[in-house]
CSV table of C-alpha atoms in Angstrom, one decimal:
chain,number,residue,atom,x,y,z
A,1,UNK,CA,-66.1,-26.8,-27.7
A,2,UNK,CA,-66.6,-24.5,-31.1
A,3,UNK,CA,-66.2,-26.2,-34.2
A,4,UNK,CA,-65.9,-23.6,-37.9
A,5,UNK,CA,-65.8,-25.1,-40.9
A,6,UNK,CA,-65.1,-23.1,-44.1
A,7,UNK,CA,-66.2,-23.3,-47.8
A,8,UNK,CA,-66.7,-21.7,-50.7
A,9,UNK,CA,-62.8,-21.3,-51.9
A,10,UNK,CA,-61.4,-22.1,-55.4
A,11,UNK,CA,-59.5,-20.8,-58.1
A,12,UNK,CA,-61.0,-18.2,-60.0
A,13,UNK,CA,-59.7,-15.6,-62.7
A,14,UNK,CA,-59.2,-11.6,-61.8
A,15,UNK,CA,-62.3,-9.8,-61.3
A,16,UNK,CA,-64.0,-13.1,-60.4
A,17,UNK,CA,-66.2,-13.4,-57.1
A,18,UNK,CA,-66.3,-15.8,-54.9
A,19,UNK,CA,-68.3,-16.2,-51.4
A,20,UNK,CA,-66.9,-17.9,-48.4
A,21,UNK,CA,-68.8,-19.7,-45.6
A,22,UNK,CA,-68.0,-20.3,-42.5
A,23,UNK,CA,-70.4,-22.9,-40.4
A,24,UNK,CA,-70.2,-22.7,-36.8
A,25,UNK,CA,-71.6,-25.1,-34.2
A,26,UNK,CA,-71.1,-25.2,-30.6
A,27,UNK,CA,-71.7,-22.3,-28.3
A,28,UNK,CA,-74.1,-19.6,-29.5
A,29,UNK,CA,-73.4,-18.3,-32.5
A,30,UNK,CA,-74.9,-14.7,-31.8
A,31,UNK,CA,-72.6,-14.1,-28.8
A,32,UNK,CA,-69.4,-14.1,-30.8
A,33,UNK,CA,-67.7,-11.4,-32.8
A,34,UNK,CA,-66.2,-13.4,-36.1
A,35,UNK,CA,-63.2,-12.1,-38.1
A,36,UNK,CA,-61.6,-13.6,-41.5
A,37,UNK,CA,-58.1,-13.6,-42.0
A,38,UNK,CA,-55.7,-14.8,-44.3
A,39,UNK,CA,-52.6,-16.2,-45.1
A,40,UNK,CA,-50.3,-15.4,-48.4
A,41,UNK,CA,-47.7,-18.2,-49.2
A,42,UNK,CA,-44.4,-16.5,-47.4
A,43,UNK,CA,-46.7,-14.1,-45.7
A,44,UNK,CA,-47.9,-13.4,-41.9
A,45,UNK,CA,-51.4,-14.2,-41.2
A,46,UNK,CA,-53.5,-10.9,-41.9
A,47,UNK,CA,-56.9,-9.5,-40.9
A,48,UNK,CA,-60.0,-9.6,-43.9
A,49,UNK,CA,-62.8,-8.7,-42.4
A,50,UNK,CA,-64.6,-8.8,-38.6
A,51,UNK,CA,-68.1,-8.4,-38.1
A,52,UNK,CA,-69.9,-7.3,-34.4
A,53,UNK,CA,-72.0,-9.7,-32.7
A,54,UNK,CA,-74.9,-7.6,-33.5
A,55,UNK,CA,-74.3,-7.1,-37.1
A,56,UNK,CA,-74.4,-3.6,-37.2
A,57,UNK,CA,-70.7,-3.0,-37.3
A,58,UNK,CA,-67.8,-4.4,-40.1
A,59,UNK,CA,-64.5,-3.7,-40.6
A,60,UNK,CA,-62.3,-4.3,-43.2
A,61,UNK,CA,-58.7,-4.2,-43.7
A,62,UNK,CA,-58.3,-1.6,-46.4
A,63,UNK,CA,-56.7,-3.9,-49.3
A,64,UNK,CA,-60.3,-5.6,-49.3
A,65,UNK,CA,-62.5,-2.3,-48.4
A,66,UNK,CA,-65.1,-1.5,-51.3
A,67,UNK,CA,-64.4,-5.3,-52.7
A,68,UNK,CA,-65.4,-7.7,-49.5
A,69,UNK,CA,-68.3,-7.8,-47.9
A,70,UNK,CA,-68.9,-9.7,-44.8
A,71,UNK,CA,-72.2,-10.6,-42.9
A,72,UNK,CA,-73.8,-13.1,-41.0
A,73,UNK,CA,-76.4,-14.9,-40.3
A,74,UNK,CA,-77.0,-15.9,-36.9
A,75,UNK,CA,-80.2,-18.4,-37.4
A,76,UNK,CA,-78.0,-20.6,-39.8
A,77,UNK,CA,-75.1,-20.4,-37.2
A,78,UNK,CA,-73.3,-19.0,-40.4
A,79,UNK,CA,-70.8,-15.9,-41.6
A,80,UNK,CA,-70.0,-15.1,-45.1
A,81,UNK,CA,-67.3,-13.2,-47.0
A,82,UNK,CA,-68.5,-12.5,-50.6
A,83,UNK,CA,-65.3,-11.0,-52.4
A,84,UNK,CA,-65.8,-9.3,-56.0
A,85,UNK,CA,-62.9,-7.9,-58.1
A,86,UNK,CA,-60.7,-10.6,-56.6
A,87,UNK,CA,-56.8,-10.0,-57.5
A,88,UNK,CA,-53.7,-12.0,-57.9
A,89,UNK,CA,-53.0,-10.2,-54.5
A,90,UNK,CA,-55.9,-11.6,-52.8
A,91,UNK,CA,-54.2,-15.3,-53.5
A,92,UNK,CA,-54.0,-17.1,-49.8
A,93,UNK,CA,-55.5,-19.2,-47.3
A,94,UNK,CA,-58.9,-18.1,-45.7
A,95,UNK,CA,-59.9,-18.5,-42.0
A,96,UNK,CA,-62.3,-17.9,-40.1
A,97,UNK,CA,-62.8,-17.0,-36.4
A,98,UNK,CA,-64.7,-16.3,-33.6
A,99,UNK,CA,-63.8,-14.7,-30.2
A,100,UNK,CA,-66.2,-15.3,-27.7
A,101,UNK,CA,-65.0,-11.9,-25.2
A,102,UNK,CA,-65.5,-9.6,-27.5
A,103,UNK,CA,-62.5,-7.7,-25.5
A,104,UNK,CA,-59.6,-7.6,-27.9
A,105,UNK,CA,-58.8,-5.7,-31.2
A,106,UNK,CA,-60.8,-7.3,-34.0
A,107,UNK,CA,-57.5,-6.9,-36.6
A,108,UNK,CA,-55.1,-9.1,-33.7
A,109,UNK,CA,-55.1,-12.6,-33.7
A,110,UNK,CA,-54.8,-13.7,-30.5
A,111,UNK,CA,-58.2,-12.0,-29.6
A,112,UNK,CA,-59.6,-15.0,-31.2
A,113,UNK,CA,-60.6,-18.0,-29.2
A,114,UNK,CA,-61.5,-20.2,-31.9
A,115,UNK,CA,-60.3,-21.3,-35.6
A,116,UNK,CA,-61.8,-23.0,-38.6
A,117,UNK,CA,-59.2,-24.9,-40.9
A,118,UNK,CA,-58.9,-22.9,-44.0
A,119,UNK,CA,-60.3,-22.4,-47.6
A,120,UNK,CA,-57.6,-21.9,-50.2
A,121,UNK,CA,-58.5,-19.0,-52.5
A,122,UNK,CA,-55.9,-18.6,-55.5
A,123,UNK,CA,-56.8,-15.7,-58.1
A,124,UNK,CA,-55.0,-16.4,-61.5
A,125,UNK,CA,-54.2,-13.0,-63.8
């Protein structure tokens, strides 16, 4: 059984920066790829940000590329998403997620095996 736990959301003013962490225990770590996604109010759940087991690839959905950062650190079990210039836009749920396979598309859900419960992240103008 995985268990991720995220933190690190609040409500924060336009061009504020926040940084998310997401605290996995369980299998190890350093074998899973780990995504962050989102979820507007009235909106499907979108991909953030994935990151290779390795660390030496990231993607990044292009609403967030040049803003979000992601990385990870495999000795505190961790993965972080440190977002600058935040926008009213940027306004949803965060999740995290890891997929153990590695197999699927990072950007597609269902590749992912497991799912933390959610930071909300609101950005006032």
């Amino acid at each position: 059984q995985v268990q991720l736990e995220e933190s690190g959301g609040g409500l924060v003013q336009a061009g504020d920066s926040l940084r998310l962490s997401c605290a996995a225990s369980g299998r190890t770590f350093s074998r899973w790829r780990m995504g962050w996604f989102r979820r507007a109010p009235g909106k499907e759940r979108e991909f953030v940000s994935a990151i290779s087991r390795t660390v030496s690839t990231t993607y990044y959905a292009d609403s967030v590329k040049g803003r979000f950062t992601i990385s990870r650190d495999n000795a505190k079990n961790t993965v972080y998403l440190q977002m600058n210039n935040l926008k009213p836009a940027d306004t949803a749920v965060y999740y995290c997620a890891a997929d153990y396979s590695g197999v699927g598309h990072y950007t597609t859900p269902e590749t992912y095996d497991y799912w933390g419960q959610g930071t909300q992240v609101t950005v006032s103008s």
